[in-house]
Short mmCIF file of C-alpha atoms in Angstrom, two decimals:
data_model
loop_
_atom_site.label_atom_id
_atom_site.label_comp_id
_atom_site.label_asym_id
_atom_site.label_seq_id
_atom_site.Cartn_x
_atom_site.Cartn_y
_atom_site.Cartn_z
CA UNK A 1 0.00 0.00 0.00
CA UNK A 2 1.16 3.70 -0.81
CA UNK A 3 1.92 6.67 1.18
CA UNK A 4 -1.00 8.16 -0.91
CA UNK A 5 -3.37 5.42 -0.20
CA UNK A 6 -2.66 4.81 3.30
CA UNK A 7 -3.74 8.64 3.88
CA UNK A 8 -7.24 7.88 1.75
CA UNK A 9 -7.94 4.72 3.94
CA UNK A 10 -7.97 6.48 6.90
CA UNK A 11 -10.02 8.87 5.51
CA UNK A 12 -12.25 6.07 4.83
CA UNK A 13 -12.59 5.01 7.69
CA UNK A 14 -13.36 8.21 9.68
CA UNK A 15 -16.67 9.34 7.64
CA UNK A 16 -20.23 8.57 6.52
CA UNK A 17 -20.06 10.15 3.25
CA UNK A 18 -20.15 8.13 0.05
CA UNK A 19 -17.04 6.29 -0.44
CA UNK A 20 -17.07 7.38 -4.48
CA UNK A 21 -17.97 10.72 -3.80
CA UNK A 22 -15.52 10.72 -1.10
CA UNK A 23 -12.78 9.48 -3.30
CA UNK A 24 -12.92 12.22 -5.76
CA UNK A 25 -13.04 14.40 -3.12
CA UNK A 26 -9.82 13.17 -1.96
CA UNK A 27 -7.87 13.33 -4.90
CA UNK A 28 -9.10 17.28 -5.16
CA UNK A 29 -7.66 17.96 -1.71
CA UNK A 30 -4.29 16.16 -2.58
CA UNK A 31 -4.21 17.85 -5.78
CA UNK A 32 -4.69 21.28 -3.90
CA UNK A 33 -1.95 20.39 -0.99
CA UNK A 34 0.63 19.60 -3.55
CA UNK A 35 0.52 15.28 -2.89
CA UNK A 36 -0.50 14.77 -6.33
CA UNK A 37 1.28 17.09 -9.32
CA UNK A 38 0.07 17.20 -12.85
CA UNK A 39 0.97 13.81 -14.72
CA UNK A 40 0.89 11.79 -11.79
CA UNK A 41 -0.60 8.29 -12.11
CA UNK A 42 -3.00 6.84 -9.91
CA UNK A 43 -3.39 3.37 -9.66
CA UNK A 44 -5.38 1.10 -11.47
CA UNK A 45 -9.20 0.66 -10.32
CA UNK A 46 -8.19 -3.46 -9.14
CA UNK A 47 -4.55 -2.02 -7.53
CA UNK A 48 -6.99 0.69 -5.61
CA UNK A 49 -9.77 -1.19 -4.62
CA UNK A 50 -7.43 -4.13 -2.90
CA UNK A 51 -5.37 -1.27 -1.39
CA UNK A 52 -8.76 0.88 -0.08
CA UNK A 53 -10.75 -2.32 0.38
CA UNK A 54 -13.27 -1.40 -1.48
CA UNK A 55 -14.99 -2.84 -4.44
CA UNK A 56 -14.61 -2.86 -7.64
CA UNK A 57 -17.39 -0.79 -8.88
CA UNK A 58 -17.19 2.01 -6.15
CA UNK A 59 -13.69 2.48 -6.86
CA UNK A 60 -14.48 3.32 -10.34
CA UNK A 61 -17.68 5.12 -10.10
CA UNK A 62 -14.79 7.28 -7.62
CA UNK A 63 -12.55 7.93 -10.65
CA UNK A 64 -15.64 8.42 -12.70
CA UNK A 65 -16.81 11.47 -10.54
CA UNK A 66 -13.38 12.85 -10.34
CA UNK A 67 -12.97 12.62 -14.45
CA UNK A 68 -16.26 14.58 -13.93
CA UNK A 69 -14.69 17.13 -12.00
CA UNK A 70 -11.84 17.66 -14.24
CA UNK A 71 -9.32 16.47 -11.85
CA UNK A 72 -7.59 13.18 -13.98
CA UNK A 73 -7.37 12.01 -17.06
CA UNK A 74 -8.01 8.36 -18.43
CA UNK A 75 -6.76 6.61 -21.38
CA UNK A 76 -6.84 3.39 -22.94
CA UNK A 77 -3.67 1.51 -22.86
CA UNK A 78 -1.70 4.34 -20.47
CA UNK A 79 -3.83 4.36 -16.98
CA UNK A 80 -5.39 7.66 -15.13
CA UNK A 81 -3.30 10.83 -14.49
CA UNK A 82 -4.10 13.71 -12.56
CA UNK A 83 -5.20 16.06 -15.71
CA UNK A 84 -3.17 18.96 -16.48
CA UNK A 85 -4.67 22.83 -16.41
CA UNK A 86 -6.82 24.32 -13.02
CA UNK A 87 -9.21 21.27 -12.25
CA UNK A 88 -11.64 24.00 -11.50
CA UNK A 89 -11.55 27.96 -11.54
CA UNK A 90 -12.36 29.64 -8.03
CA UNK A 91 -12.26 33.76 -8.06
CA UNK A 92 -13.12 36.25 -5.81
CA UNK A 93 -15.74 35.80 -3.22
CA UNK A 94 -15.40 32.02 -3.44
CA UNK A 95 -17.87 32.26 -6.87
CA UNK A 96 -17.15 30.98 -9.85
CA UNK A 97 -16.26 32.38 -13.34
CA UNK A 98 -19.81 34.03 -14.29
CA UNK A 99 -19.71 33.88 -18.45
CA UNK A 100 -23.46 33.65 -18.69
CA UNK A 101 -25.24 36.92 -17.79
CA UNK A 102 -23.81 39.11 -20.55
CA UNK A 103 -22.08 42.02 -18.29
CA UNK A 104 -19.94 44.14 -19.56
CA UNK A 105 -16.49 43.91 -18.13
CA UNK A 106 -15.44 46.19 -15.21
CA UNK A 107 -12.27 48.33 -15.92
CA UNK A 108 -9.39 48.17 -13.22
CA UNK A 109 -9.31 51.67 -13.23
CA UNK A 110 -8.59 53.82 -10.22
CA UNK A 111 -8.88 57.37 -12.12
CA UNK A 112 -12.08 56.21 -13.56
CA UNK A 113 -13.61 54.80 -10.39
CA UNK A 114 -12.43 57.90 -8.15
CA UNK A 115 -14.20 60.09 -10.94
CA UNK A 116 -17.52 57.84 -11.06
CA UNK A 117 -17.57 58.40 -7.62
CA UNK A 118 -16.58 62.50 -7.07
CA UNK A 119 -19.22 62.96 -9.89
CA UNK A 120 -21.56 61.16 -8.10
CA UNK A 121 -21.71 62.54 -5.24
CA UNK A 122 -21.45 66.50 -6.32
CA UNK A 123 -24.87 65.31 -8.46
CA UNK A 124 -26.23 64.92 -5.80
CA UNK A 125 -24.80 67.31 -3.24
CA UNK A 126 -26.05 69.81 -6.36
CA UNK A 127 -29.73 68.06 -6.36
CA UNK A 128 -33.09 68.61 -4.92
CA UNK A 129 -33.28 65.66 -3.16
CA UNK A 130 -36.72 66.39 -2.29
CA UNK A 131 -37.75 66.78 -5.97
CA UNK A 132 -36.13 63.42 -6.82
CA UNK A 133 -38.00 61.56 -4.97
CA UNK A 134 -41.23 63.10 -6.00
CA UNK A 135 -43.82 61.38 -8.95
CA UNK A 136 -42.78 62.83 -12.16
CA UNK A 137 -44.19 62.87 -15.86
CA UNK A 138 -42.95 59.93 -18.05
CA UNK A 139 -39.99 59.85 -20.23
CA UNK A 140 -37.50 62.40 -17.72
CA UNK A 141 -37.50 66.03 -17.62
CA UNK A 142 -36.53 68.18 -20.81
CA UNK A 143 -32.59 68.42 -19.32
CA UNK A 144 -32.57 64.16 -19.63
CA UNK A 145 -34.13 64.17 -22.72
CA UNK A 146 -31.48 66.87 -24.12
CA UNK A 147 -28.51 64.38 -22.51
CA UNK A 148 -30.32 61.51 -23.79
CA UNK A 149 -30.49 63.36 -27.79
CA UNK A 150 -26.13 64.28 -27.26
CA UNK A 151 -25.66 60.64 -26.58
CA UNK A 152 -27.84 59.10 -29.36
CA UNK A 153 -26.90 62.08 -31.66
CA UNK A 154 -24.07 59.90 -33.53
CA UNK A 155 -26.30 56.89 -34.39
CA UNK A 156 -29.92 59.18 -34.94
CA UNK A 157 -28.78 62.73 -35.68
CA UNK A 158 -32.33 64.11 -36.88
CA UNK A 159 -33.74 62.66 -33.16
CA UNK A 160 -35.60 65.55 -31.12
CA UNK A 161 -36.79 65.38 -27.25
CA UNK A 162 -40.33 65.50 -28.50
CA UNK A 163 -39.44 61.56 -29.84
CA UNK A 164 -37.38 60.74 -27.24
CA UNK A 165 -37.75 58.87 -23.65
CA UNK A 166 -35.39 58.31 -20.77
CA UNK A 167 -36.75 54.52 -19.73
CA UNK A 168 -35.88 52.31 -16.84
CA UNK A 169 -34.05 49.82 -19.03
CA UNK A 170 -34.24 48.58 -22.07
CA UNK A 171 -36.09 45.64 -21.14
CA UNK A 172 -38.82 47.58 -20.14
CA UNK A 173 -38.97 49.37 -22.93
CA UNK A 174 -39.30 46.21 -25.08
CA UNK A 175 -42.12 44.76 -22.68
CA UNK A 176 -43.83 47.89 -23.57
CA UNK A 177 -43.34 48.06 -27.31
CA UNK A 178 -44.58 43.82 -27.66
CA UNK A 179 -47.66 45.14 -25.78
CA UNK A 180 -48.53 48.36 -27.50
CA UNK A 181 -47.92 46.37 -31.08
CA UNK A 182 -49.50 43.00 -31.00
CA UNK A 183 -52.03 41.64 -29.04
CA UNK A 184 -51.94 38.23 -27.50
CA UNK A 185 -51.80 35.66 -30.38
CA UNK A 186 -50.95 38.27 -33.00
CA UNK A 187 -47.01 37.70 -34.32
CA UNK A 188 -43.61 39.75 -34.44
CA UNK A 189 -40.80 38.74 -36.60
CA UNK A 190 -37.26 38.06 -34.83
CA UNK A 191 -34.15 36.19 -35.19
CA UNK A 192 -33.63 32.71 -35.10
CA UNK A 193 -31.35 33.32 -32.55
CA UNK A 194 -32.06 35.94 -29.99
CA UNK A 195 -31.69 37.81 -26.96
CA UNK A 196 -33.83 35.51 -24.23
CA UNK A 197 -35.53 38.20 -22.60
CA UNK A 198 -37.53 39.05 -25.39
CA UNK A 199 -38.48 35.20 -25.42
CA UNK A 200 -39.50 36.08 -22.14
CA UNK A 201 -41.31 39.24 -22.96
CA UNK A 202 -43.34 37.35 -25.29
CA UNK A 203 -44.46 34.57 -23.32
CA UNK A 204 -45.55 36.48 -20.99
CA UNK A 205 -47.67 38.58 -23.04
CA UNK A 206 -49.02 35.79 -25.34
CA UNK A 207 -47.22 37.28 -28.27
CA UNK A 208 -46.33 34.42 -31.26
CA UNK A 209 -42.76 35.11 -32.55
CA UNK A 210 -41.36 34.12 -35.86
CA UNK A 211 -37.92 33.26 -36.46
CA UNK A 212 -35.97 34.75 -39.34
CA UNK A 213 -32.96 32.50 -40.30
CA UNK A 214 -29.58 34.48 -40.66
CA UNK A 215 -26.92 34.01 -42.54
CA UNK A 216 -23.49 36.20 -42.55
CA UNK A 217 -24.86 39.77 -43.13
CA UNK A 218 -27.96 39.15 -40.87
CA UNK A 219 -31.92 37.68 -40.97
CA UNK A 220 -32.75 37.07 -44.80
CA UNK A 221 -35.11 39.58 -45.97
CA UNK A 222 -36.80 37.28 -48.43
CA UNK A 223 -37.66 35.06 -45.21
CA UNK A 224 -39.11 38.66 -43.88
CA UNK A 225 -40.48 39.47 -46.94
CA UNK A 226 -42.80 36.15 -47.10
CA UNK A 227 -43.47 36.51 -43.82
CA UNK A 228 -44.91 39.92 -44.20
CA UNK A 229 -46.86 38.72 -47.27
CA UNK A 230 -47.91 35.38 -45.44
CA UNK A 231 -48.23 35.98 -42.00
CA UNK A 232 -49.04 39.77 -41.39
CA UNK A 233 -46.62 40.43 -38.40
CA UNK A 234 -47.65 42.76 -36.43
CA UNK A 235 -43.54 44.37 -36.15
CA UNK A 236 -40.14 43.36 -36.91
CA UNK A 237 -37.68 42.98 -33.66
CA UNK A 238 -33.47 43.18 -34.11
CA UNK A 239 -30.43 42.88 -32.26
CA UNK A 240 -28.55 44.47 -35.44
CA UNK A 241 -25.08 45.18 -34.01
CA UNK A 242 -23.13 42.66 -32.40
CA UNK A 243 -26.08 40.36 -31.96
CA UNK A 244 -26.85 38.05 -28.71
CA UNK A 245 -25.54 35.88 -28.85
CA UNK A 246 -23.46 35.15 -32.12
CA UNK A 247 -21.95 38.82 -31.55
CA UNK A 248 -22.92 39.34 -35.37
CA UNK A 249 -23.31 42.69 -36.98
CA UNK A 250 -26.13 43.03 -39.87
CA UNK A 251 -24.55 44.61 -43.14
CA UNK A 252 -25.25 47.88 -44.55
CA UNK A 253 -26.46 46.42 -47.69
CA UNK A 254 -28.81 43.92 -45.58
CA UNK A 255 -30.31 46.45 -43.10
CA UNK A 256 -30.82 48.54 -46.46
CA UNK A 257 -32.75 45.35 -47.40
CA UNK A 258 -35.08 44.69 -44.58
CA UNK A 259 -35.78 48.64 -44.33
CA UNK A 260 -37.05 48.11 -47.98
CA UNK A 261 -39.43 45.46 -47.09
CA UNK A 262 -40.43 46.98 -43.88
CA UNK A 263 -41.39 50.34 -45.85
CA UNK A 264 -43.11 48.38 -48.58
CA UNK A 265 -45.68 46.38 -45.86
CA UNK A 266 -45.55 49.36 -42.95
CA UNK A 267 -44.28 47.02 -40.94
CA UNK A 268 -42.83 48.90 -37.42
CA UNK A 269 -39.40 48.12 -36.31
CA UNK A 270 -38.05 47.31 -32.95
CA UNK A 271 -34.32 48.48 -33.01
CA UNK A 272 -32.75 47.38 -30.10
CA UNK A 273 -29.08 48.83 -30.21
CA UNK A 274 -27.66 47.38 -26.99
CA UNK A 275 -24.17 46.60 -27.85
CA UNK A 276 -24.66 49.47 -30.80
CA UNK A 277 -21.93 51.96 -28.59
CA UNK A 278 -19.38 49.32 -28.65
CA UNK A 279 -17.82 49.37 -31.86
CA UNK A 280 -16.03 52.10 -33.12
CA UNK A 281 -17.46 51.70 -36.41
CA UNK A 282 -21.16 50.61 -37.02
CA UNK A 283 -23.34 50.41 -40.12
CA UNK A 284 -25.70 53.11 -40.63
CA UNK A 285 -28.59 52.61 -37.14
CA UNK A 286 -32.07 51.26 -39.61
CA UNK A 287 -33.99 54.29 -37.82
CA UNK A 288 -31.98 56.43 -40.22
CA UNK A 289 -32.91 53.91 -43.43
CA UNK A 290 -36.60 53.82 -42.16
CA UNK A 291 -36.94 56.68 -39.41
CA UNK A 292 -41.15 56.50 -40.34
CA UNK A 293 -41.25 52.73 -38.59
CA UNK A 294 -37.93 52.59 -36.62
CA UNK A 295 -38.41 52.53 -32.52
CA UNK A 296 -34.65 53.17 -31.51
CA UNK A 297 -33.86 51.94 -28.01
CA UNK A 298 -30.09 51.99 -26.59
CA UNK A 299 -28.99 51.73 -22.77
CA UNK A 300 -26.17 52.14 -20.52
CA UNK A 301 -26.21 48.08 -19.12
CA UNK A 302 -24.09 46.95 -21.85
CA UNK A 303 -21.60 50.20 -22.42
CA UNK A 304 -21.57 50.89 -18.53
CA UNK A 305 -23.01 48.20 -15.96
CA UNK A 306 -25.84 46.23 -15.62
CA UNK A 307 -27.35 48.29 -12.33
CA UNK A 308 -27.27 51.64 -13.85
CA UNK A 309 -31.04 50.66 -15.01
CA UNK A 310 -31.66 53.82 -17.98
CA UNK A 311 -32.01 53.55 -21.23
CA UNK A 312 -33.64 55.89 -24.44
CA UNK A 313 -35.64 55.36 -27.06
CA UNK A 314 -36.60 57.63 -30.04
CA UNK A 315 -40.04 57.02 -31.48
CA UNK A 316 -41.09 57.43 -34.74
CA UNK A 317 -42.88 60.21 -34.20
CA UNK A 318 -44.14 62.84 -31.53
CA UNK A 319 -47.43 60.98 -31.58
CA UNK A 320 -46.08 57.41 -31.03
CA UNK A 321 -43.79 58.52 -28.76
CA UNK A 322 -46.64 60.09 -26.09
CA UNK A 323 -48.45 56.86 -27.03
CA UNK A 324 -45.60 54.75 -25.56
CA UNK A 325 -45.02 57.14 -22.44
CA UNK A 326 -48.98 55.69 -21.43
CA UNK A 327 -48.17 52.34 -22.10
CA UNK A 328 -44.87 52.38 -20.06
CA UNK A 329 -46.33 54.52 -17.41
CA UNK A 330 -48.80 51.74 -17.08
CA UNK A 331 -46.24 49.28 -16.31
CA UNK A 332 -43.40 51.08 -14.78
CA UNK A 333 -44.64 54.51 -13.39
CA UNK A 334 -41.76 56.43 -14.50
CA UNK A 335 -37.55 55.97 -14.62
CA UNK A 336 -35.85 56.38 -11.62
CA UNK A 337 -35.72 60.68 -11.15
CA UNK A 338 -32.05 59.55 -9.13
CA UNK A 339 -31.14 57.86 -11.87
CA UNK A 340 -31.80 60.05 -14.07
CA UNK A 341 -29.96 62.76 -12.41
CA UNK A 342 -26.92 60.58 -11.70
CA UNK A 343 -26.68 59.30 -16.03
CA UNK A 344 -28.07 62.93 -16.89
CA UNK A 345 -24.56 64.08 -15.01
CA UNK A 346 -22.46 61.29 -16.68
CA UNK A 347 -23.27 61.89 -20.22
CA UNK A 348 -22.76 66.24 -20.12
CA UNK A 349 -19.40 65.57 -18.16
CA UNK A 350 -18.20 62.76 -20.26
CA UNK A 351 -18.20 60.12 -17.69
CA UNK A 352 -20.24 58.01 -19.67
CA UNK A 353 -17.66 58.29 -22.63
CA UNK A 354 -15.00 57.57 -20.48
CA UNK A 355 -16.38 54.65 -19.05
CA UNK A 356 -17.32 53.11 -22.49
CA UNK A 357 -14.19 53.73 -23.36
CA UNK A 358 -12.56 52.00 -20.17
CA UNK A 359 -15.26 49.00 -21.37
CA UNK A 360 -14.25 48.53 -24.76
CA UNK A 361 -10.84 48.70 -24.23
CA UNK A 362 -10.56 46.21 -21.22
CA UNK A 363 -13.08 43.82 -24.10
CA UNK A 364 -10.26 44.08 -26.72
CA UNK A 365 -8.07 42.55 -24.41
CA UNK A 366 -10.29 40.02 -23.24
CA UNK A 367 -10.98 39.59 -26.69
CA UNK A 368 -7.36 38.80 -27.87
CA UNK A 369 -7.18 36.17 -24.76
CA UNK A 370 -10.43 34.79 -26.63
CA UNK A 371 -8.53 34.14 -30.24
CA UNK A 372 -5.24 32.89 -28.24
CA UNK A 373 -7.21 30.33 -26.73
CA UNK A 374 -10.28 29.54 -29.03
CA UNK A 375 -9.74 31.28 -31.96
CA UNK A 376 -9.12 27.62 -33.37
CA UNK A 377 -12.24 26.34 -32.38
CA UNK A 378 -14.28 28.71 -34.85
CA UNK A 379 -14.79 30.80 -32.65
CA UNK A 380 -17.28 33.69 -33.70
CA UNK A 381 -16.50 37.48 -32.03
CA UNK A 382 -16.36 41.01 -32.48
CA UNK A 383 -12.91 42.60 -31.25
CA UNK A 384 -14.85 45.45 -29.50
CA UNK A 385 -17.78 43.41 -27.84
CA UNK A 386 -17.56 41.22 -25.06
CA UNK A 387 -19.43 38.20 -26.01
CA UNK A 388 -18.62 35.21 -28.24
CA UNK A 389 -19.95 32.33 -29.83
CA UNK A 390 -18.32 28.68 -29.73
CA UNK A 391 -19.41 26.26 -31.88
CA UNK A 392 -19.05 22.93 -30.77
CA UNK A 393 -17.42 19.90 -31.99
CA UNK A 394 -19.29 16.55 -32.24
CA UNK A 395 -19.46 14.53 -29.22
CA UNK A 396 -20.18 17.72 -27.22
CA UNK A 397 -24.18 18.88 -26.61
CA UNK A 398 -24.35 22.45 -25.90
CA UNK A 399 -26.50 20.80 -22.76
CA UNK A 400 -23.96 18.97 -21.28
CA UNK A 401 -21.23 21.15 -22.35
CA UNK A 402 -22.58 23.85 -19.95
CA UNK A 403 -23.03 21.39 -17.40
CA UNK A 404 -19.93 20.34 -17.20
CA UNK A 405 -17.93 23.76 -17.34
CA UNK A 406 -20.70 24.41 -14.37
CA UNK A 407 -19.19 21.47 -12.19
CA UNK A 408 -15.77 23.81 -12.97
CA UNK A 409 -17.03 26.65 -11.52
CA UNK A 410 -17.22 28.20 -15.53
CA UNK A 411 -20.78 29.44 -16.67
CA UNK A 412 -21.64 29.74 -20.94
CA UNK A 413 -25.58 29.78 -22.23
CA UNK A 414 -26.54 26.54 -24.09
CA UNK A 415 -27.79 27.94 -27.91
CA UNK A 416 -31.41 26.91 -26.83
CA UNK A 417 -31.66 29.74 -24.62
CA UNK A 418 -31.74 32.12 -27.83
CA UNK A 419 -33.14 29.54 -30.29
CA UNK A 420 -36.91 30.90 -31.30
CA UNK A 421 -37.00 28.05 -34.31
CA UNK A 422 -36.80 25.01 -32.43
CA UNK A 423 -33.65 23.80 -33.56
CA UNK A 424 -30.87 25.83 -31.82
CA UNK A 425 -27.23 25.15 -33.17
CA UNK A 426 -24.60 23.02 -31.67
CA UNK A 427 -22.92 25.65 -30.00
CA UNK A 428 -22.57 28.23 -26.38
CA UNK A 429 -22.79 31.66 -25.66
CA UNK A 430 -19.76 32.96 -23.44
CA UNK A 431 -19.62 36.21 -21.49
CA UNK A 432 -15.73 37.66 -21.30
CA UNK A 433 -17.27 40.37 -18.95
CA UNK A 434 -19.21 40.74 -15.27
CA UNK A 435 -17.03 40.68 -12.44
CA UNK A 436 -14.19 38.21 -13.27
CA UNK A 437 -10.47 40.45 -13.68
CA UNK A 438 -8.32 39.73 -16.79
CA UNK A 439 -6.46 36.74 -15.24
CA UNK A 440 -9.24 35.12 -14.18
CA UNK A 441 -11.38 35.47 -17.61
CA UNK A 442 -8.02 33.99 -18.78
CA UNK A 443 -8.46 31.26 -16.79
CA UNK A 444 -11.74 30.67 -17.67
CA UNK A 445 -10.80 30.71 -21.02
CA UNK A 446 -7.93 27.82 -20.69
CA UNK A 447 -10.09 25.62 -18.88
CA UNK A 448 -12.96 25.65 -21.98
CA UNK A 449 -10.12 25.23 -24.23
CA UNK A 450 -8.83 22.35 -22.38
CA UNK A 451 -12.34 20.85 -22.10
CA UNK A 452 -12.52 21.05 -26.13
CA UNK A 453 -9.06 19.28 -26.62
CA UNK A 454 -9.68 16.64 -23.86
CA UNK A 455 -13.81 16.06 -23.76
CA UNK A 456 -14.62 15.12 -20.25
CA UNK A 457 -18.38 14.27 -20.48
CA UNK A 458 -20.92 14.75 -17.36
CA UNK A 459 -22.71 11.07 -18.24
CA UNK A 460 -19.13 9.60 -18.25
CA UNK A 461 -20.04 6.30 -16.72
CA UNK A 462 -18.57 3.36 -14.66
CA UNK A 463 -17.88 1.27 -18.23
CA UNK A 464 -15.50 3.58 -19.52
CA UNK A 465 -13.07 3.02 -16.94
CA UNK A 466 -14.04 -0.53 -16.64
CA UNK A 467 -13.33 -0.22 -20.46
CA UNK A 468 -10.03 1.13 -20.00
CA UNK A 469 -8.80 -1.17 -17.59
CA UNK A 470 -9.35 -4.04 -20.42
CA UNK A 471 -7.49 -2.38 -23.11
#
C-alpha cells in the first residue's frame, strides 16, 4: 500500500459520506496540498480497490466522478493521471467564473472609479433631493431628454426630445413596445437566434414570434419578406449590431434590405441597439434607413453596468412617442428621477464616454485572450464586444457542455436559450465580462479550451473506466 493510499484509507474510515464521492473528493484535496502534481498516475481501479478495500465498482464510479470534476485524465492503454490545467476555476468571493449573464467587463481603473464616484456625489450634493423623490411625468424632464439626444446624436442625428424617452431599461422598454404592437396571439418577426428576454417578454404577453434565419450579413429579408406577405406580423424585432448571442453585426447592404421590405408592408421596427456603442465603427442605425417605422432603443447596461437601469428610445414620431409614455407609465410609473440625475450628469461631463471607453478597451483585451485560446475552435467574435460564440465539436451537446464547465465553476448559455425556431445550433454563448479580472477570464478561457481538446463528459459512466482497464 502507498503513502497516498494509506492517507485515503484512513479517511475512509473516519466518515459517513459516500465512499465514491468521497474518493474524488480526496484526490481534489491532494491535488490542492501539492501530494499529487500534474501527470501523476493513480493506480489502477483493481490495484486501488485491494489497497482501499473497497470494491470494484465504487472504486471506479470514484474515478468516474473525479474525471467529472476535471481532476484526472483516463486513457486506454496508459492508466489515469491527474489532468493537467486548473481542475476548477475559483475567483473572488469564493464564486465561480460568471460567463453567462452578458455584463460588460469592469475596468481596473482607479482614475475612472475615483471620478464615477466624485461625480456622483457632487450630483447629488447639487440636487433637490426632495424633488427626486417626488412622482414625475414619463420619459424624464426636458434636461434628460437633451442628454439623452447628445448621446444618441451619432447613431440618430435628426432625433428631437419630442421623440425621445429616458426609460428604466431597455427591457422595459421592449415589454412595452410587444404590448402596444401585438395583441396576444398576433405575431412579431425576430431572429432565429435571440436575446432571451424578449423570449421572455413574449411569453408572458401571449405574443407568437417568428424566427428569421440568418446568414453572414444578418436575418434574410426574403424570409421577412414572405413573412410579411404570409403571416401579417404585427412588427419586426433586431439585435442588429453585435447580436446576442453570435456577436454578429447586420450589413449595410442587408439592413438597407429589410428597411425596404419593412417600408413596402408598414411594418414597425423594434431596433434594439444594446451593444450598438461598442464598436467604433457601425453600419448606418435602420432608424436612419426607415426613421417612419424605426423605434430606436439603446442603454447604458451593456456600455456601462448592468445596475445603472436607464435607457432611451426615439419614437417614430411625436405621436407614437406620447403613445408609448402611457403604455410604459402603465407598467413602470416612470424611470428612476435619481437615476436620471446621476446618467443625466455622466453623459454632459463625459463620464459616460469615459467609461465606455474604459469598457471597450478592457473587451479588446479580453478579446485577444479569446482568439489565443479559441480562436481555433471557430470561434465567432467582435474585437470590441464582449461576447462570443463557440461552436461545438461533435461529441459535445451544448447541454452537457454547460453542465460540465458548471461542475468547474465556468458558466456559458446553451444555444437553446436564444433559439426561437426550435432547432438551436450546436454551439454556447460565453460572457468575457461581469465581475471576473483579466487573469481570471483567462483562466476561464484555458479551462474551456482544455475541455474542447480533452472532452470530459458529465454522463461519463462506470464502463469507460471498466473499459479502460481491459485495453
Amino acid at each position: 500500500m502507498t503513502t497516498l493510499t494509506t492517507h485515503w484509507r484512513k479517511q475512509l474510515r473516519t466518515t459517513t459520506k459516500p465512499a465514491y464521492l468521497l474518493l474524488a473528493d480526496l484526490i481534489a484535496d491532494d491535488i490542492k496540498t501539492g501530494r499529487l502534481a500534474v501527470r501523476d498516475r493513480l493506480p489502477t481501479l483493481r490495484e486501488l480497490a485491494a489497497d482501499l478495500a473497497l470494491n470494484y465498482t465504487t472504486v471506479a464510479r470514484g474515478y468516474a466522478e473525479a474525471r467529472k470534476r476535471g481532476l484526472i485524465d483516463s486513457r486506454a492503454g496508459t492508466g489515469t493521471f491527474i489532468r493537467s490545467g486548473s481542475p476548477s476555476l475559483r475567483l473572488r468571493g469564493g464564486s465561480g467564473a460568471e460567463m453567462t449573464m452578458n455584463m460588460p467587463p469592469e475596468p481596473d481603473d482607479a482614475h475612472l472609479m475615483a471620478r464615477l464616484h466624485e461625480s456622483a456625489s457632487r450630483a447629488f450634493a447639487q440636487a433637490d433631493l426632495h424633488d427626486l423623490m417626488r412622482y414625475q411625468d414619463f420619459g424624464g424632464t426636458a434636461h434628460d431628454r437633451e442628454a439623452a439626444r447628445h448621446w444618441l446624436r451619432p447613431f440618430v442625428p435628426d432625433a428631437g426630445i419630442d421623440r425621445i424617452l429616458v426609460c428604466p431599461g431597455i427591457h422595459s422598454v421592449l415589454t412595452a413596445l410587444f404590448s402596444q404592437l401585438a395583441r396576444p396571439g398576433e405575431l412579431i418577426c425576430v431572429e432565429s437566434l435571440t436575446y432571451p428576454g424578449v423570449k421572455a417578454v413574449a411569453a408572458q404577453l401571449g405574443v407568437q414570434l417568428h424566427a428569421l434565419q440568418l446568414d453572414d450579413d444578418g436575418p434574410i429579408a426574403d424570409a421577412f419578406e414572405h413573412a410579411c406577405k404570409t403571416l401579417k406580423p404585427k412588427a419586426l424585432y433586431c439585435n442588429p449590431t453585435l447580436l446576442n448571442p453570435t456577436a454578429g453585426t447586420v450589413s449595410r447592404a442587408r439592413r438597407e434590405a429589410l428597411a425596404d421590405v419593412a417600408l413596402r408592408y408598414a411594418i414597425p421596427i423594434i431596433e434594439d441597439d444594446a451593444y450598438g456603442m461598442l464598436p467604433r465603427q457601425t453600419p448606418a442605425a435602420i432608424a436612419t434607413l426607415a426613421p417612419a417605422l424605426t423605434y430606436y432603443v439603446s442603454g447604458f447596461s451593456k456600455c456601462f453596468g448592468a445596475g445603472l437601469r436607464s435607457a432611451y428610445v426615439c419614437s417614430p414620431t411625436v405621436v407614437q412617442s406620447q403613445r408609448l409614455a402611457g403604455a410604459m407609465r402603465a407598467t413602470t410609473v416612470m424611470a428612476s428621477p435619481i437615476t436620471n440625475a446621476l446618467t443625466t450628469l455622466w453623459v454632459e461631463d463625459g463620464t459616460a464616454e469615459a467609461m465606455l471607453q474604459a469598457v471597450r478597451g478592457e473587451s479588446m483585451a479580453r478579446q485577444t485572450l479569446a482568439a489565443r485560446h479559441l480562436g481555433g475552435s471557430g470561434l465567432q467574435a467582435h474585437p470590441e464586444g464582449f461576447h462570443a460564440w463557440l461552436p461545438l465539436p461533435s461529441g459535445w451537446s451544448p447541454v452537457e457542455f454547460a453542465s460540465y464547465l458548471r461542475t468547474q465553476n465556468v458558466g456559458v448559455v446553451a444555444s437553446a436559450a436564444f433559439s426561437t425556431d426550435g432547432d438551436p445550433p450546436e454551439a454556447v454563448r460565453i460572457c468575457l465580462g461581469g465581475p471576473m479580472s483579466r487573469e481570471q477570464c483567462d483562466q476561464a478561457l484555458r479551462l474551456i479550451a482544455d475541455t474542447l481538446a480533452h472532452p470530459r463528459h458529465p454522463h461519463a459512466t462506470v464502463h469507460s473506466f471498466a473499459g479502460a482497464e481491459r485495453l
